[in-house]
C-alpha positions as a LaTeX table, in Angstrom:
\begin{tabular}{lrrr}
\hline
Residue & $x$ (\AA) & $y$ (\AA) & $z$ (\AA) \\
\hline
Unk1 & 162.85 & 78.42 & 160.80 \\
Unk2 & 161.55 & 77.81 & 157.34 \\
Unk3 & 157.69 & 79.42 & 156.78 \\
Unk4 & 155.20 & 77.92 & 154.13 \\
Unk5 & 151.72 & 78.88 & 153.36 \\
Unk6 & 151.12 & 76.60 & 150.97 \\
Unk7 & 148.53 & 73.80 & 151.73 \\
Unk8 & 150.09 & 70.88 & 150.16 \\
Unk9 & 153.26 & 71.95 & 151.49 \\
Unk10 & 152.30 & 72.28 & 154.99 \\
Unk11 & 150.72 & 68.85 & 155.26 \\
Unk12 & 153.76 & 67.14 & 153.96 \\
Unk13 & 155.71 & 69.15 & 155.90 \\
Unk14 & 153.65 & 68.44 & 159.17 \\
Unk15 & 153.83 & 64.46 & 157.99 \\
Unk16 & 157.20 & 64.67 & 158.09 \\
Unk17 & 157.60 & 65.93 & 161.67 \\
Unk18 & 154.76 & 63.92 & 163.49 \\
Unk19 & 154.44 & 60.77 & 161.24 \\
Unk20 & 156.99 & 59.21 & 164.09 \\
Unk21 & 155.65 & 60.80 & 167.15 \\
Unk22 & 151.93 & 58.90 & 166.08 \\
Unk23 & 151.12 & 56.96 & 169.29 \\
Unk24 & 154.30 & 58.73 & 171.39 \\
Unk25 & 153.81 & 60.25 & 174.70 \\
Unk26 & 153.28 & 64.34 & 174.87 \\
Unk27 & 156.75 & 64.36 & 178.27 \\
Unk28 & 156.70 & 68.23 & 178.35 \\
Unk29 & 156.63 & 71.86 & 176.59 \\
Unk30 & 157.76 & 75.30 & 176.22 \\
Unk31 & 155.86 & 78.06 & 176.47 \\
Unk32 & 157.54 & 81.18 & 174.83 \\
Unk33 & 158.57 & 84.36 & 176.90 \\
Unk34 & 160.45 & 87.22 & 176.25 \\
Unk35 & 162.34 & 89.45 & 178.57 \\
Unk36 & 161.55 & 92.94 & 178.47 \\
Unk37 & 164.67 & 95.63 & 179.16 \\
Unk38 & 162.48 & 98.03 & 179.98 \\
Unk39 & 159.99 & 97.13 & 182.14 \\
Unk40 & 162.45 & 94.29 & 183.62 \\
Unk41 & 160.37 & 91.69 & 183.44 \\
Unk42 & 159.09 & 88.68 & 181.40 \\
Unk43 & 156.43 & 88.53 & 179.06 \\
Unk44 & 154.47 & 86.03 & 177.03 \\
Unk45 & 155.89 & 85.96 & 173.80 \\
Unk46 & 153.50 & 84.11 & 171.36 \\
Unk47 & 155.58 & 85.17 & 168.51 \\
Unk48 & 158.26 & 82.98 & 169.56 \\
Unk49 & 157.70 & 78.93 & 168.54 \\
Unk50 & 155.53 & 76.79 & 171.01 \\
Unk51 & 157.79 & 73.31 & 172.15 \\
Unk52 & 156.32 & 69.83 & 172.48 \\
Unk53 & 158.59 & 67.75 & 173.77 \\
Unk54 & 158.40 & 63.73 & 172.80 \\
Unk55 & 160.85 & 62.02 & 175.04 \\
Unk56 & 164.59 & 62.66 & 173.31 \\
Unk57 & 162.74 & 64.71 & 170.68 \\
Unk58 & 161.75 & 68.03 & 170.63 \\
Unk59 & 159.30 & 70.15 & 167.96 \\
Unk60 & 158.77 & 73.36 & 167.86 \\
Unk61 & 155.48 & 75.10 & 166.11 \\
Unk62 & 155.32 & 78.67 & 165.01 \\
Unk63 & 152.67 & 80.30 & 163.16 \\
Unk64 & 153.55 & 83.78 & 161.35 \\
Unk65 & 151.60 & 86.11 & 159.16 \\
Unk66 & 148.27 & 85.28 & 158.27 \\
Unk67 & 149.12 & 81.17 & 157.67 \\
Unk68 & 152.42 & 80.56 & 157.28 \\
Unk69 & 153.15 & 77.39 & 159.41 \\
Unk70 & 156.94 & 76.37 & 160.65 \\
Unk71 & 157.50 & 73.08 & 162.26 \\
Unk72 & 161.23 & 72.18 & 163.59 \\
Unk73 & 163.06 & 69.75 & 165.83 \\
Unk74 & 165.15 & 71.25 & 167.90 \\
Unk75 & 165.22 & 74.24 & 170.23 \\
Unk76 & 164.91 & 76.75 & 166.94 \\
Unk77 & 163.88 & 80.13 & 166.67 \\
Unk78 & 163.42 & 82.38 & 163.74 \\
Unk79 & 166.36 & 84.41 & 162.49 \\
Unk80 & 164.78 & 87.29 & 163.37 \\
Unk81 & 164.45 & 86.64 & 166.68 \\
Unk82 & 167.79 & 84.88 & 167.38 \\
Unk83 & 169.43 & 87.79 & 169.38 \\
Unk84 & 166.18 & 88.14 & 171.87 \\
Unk85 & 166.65 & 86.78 & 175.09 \\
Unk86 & 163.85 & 84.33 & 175.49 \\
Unk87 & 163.14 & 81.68 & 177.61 \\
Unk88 & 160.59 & 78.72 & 177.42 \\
Unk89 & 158.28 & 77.65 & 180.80 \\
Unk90 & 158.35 & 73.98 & 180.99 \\
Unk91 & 155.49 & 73.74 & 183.83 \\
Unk92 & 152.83 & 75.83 & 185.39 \\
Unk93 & 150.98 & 76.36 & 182.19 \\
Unk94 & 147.06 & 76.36 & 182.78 \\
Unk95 & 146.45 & 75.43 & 178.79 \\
Unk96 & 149.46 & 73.09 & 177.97 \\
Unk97 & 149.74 & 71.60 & 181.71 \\
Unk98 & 146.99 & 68.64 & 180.93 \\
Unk99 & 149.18 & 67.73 & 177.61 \\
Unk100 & 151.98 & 65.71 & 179.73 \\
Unk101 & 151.32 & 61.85 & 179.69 \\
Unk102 & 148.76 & 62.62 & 176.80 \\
Unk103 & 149.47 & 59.58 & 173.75 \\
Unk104 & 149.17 & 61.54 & 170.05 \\
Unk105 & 146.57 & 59.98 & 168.07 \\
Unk106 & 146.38 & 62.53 & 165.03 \\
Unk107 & 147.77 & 65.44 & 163.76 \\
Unk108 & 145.62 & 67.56 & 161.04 \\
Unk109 & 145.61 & 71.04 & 159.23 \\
Unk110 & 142.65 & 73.07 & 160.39 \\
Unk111 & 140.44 & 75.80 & 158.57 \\
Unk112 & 139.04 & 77.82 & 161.22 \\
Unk113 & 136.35 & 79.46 & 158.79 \\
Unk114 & 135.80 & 82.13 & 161.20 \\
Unk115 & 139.44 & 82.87 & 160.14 \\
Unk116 & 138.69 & 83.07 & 156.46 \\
Unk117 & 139.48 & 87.28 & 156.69 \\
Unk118 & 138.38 & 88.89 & 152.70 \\
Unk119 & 140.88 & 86.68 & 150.58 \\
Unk120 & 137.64 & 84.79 & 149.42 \\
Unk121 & 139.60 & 81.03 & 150.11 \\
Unk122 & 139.88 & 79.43 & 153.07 \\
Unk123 & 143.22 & 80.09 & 155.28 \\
Unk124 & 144.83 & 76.46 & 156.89 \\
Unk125 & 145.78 & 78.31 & 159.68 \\
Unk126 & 145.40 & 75.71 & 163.09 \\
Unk127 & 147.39 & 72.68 & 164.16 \\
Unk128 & 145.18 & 70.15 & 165.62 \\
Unk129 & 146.68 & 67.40 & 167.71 \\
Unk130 & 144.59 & 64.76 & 168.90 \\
Unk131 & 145.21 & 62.87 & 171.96 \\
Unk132 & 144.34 & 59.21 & 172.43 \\
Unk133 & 141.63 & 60.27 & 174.88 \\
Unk134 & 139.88 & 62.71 & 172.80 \\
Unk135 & 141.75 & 65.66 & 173.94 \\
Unk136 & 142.20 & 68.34 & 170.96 \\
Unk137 & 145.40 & 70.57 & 171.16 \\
Unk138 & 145.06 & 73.24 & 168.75 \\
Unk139 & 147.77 & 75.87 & 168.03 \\
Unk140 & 146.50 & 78.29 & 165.54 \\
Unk141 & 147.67 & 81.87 & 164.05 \\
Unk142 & 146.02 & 84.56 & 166.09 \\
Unk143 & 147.10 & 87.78 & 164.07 \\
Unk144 & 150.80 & 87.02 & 163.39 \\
Unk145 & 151.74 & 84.87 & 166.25 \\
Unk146 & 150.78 & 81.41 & 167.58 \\
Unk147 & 147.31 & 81.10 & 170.01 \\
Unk148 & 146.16 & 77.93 & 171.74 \\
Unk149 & 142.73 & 76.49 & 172.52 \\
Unk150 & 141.93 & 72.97 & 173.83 \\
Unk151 & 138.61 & 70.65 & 173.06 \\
Unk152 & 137.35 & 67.97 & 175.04 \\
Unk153 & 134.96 & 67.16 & 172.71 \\
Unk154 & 134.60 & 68.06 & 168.87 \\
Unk155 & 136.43 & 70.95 & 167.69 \\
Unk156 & 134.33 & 73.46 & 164.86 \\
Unk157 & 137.16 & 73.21 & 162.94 \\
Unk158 & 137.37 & 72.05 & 159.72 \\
Unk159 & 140.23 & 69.51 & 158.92 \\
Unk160 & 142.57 & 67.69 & 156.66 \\
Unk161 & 144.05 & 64.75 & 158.29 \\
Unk162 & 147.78 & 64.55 & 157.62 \\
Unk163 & 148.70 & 61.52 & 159.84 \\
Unk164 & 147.15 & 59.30 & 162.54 \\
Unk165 & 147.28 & 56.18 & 164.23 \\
Unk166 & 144.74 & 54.79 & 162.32 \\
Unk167 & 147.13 & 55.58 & 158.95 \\
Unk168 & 148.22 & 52.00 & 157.45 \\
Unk169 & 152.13 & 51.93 & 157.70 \\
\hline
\end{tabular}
């Protein structure tokens, strides 16, 4: 997986994986774990990407440092990480179970400003996916790995619109 902080960058980069899925049904997700040798057991592995599956197509969203975004299709992991042994829950998943049968609406680059840290600029650090009935799906860098929160009614985030179903063409 391919990493970019840059703002410009990241919103082509997140029109050029969602453009198509405007208006497409959320049909599933993978939520990251990893396995752990020596406790023999899995874990929640945030560090791993996050999966959103749109019928035959699958994306997968991973935050890194403080906000480098990566956005893939596929079932792709970083290089880093591709000798782990990971697996990805498809059900079962308080936060991501209400996304199934959800329609995306918009996709937008979000500025937590309670993220802002001491760089003095604002970091563009959240992915926020807007459902068709209001629902907000926001994956966002919590310290180096990817974190999830979900709005039912105005996030207090603030955002740059990269694509949504109002969007002519």
């Amino acid at each position: 997986m391919k990493y970019i902080s840059d703002t410009n960058e990241k919103i082509n980069l997140i029109q050029r994986h969602f453009s198509a899925l405007i208006g497409k049904e959320i049909t599933g997700y993978g939520f990251p774990q990893g396995w752990s040798e020596e406790d023999k057991e899995w874990f929640d592995w945030m560090d791993l990407p996050v999966r959103l599956v749109f019928g035959d197509i699958t994306l997968s969203i991973s935050w890194t440092r403080s906000d480098e975004l990566a956005l893939e299709q596929g079932n792709t992991l970083p290089r880093y990480l591709e000798e782990s042994q990971a697996r990805w829950l498809t059900d079962n998943i308080d936060i991501l179970s209400s996304l199934p049968g959800e329609m995306l609406h918009s996709v937008a680059l979000g500025n937590d400003k309670h993220e802002d840290y001491a760089f003095g600029f604002p970091l563009w650090n959240s992915l926020i996916l807007t459902m068709q009935t209001g629902l907000k799906f926001v994956i966002y860098n919590a310290g180096d790995e990817n974190g999830f929160r979900l709005y039912t009614k105005n996030s207090p985030i603030e955002a740059i619109t990269c694509c949504s179903l109002s969007d002519p063409g």
